Short mmCIF file of C-alpha atoms and ligand atoms in Angstrom, two decimals:
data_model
loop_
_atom_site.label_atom_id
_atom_site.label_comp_id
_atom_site.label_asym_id
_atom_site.label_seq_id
_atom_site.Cartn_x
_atom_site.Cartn_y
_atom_site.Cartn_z
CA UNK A 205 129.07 97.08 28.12
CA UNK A 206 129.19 95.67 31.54
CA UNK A 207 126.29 95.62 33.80
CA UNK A 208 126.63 97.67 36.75
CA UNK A 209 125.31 97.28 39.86
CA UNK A 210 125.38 98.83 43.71
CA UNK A 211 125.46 96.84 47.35
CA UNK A 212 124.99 98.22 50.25
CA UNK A 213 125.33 96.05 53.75
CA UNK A 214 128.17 93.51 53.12
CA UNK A 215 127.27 90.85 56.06
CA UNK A 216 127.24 87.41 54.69
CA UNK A 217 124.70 88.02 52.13
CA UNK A 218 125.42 91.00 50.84
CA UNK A 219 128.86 89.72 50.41
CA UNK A 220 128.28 86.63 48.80
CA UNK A 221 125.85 88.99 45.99
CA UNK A 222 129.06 91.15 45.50
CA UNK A 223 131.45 88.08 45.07
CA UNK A 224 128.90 86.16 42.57
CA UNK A 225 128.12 89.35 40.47
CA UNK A 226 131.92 90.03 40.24
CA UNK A 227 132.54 86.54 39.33
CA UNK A 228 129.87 86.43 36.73
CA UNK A 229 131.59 89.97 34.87
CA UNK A 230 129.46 92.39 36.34
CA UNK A 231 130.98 95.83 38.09
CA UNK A 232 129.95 96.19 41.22
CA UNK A 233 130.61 99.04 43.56
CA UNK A 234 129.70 97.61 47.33
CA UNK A 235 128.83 100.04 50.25
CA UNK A 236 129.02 99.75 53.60
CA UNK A 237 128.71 101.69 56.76
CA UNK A 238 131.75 99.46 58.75
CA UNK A 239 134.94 100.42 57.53
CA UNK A 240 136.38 96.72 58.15
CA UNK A 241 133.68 95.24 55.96
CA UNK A 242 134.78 97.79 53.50
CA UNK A 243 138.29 96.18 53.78
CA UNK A 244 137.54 92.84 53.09
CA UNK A 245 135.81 93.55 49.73
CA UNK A 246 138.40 96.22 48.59
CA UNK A 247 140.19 93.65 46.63
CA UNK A 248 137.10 91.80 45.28
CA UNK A 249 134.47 94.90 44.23
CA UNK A 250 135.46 97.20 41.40
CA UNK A 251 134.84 99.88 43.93
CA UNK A 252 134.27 99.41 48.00
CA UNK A 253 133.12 102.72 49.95
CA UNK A 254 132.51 103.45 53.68
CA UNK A 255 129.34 105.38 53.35
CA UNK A 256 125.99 105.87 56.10
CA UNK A 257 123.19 105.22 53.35
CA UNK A 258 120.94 107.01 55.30
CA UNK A 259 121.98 109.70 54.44
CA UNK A 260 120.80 111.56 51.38
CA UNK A 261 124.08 113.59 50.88
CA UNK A 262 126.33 110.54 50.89
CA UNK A 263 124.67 108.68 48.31
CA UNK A 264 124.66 111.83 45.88
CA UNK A 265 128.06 112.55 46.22
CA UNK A 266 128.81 108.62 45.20
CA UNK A 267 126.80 108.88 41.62
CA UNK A 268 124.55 106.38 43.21
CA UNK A 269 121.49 107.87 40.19
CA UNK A 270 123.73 106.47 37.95
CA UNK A 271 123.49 102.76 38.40
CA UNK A 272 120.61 100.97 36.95
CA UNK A 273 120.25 98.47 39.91
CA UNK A 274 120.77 98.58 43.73
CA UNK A 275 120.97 95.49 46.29
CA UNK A 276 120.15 97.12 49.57
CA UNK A 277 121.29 93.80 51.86
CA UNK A 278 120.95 95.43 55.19
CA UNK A 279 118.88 93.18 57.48
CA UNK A 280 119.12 93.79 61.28
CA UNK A 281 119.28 97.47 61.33
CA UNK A 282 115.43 98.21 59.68
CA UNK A 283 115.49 101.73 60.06
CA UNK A 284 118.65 102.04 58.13
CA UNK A 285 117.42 99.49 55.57
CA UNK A 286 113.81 101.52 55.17
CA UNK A 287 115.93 105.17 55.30
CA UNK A 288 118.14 104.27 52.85
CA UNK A 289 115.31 102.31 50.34
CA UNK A 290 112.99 105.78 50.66
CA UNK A 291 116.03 107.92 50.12
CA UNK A 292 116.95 105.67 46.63
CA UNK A 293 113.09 105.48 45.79
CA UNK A 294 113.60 109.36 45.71
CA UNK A 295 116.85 109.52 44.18
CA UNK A 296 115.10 107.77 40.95
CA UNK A 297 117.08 104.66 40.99
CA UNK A 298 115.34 102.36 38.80
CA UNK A 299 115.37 99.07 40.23
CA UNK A 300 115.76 98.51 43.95
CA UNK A 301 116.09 94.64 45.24
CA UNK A 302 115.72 95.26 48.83
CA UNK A 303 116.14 91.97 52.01
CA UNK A 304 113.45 92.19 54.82
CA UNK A 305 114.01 90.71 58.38
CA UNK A 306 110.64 90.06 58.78
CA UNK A 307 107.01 90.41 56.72
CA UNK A 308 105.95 94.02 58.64
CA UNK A 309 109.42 94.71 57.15
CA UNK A 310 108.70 93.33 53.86
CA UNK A 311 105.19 95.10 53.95
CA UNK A 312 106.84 98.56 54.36
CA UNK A 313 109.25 97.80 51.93
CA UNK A 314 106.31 97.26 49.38
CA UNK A 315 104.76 100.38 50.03
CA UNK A 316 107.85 102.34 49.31
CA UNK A 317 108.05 100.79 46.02
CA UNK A 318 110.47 98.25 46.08
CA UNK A 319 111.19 96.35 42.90
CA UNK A 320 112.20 93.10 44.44
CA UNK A 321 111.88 91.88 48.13
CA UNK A 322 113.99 88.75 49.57
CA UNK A 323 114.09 86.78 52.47
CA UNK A 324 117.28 84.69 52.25
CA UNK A 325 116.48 82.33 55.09
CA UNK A 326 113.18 81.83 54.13
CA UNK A 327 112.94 82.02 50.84
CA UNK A 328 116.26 79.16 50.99
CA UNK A 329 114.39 77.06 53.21
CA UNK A 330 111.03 76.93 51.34
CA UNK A 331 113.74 75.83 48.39
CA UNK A 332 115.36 72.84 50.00
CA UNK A 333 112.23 71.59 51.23
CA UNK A 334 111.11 71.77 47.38
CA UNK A 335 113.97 69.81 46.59
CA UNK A 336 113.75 67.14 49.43
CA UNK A 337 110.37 66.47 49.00
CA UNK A 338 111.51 65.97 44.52
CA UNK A 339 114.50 64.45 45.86
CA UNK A 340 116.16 66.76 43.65
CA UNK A 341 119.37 67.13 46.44
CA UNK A 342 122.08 67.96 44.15
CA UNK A 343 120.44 71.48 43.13
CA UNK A 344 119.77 73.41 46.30
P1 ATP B 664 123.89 88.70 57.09
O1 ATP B 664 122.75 87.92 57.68
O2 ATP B 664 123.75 88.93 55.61
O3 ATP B 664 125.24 88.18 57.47
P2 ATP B 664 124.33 90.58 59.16
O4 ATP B 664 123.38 90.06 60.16
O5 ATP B 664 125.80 90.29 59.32
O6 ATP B 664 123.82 90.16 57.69
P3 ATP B 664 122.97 93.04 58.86
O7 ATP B 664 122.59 93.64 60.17
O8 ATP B 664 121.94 92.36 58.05
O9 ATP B 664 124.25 92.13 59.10
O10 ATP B 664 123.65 94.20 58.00
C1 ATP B 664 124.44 93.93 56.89
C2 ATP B 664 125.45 95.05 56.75
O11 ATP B 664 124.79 96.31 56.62
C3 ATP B 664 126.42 95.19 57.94
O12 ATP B 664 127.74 94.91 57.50
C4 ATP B 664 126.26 96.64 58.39
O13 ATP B 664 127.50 97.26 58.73
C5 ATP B 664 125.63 97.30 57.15
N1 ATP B 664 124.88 98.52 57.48
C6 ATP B 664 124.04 98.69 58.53
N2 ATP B 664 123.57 99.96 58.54
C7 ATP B 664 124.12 100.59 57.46
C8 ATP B 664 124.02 101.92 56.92
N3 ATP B 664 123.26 102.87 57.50
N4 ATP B 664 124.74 102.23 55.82
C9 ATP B 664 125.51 101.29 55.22
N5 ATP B 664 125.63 100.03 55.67
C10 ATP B 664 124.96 99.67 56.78
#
């Protein structure tokens, strides 16, 4: 069986997780509030909704309890990002990968039980430096 998965914010991370997991065989249903960004992944997601994750409703009425994992990949807007984390914690989806802007963000994130935290910029840049200081350059 395939493994299926949920993303929700498709800026240019968010994206890229949708294109990779799609690539790799995985189904992948990709939400986001912007109806354009919606657009550009309708052809690459098995499924691509226009959807305001903070709200409770919205997320029922998509099966969202059903999915095993969920990327939440909204950065800049931290309300929305903590809303719609709470709102899955309390749904009962089981395993919630969730990117912080900044460590308060990350902190709160935590507390609400997040499985998995990231911080793409940092987290990337603590990696290269890794690798230039190994001289390992080929494998950012
Ligand atoms: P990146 O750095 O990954 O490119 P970005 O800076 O372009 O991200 P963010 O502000 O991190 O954008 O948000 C990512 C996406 O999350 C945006 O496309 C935005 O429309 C979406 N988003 C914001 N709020 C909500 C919400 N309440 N429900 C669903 N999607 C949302």
């Amino acid at each position: 069986m395939k493994k299926e998965f949920v993303v929700i914010g498709l800026g240019r991370f968010g994206g890229s997780i949708v294109s990779e997991l799609i690539e790799l065989g995985a189904n992948v249903m990709a939400i986001d509030i912007t109806p354009s960004k919606v657009d550009e992944y309708a052809d690459i997601a098995t499924q691509a909704v226009v959807a305001d994750t903070t709200d409770e409703s919205a997320l029922l009425s998509l099966g969202i309890r059903n999915f095993q994992h969920v990327i939440v990949a909204i950065g800049e807007n931290i309300q929305a990002s903590i809303l719609t984390t709470l709102i899955l914690k309390e749904i009962g989806v089981p395993k919630l990968t969730v990117k912080a802007q900044n460590e308060y963000h990350k902190k709160l994130l935590e507390k609400l039980g997040a499985d998995h935290i990231v911080r793409p910029e940092r987290d990337m840049g603590i990696r290269v430096a890794n690798n230039v200081l190994s001289n390992n350059i080929l494998d950012y």
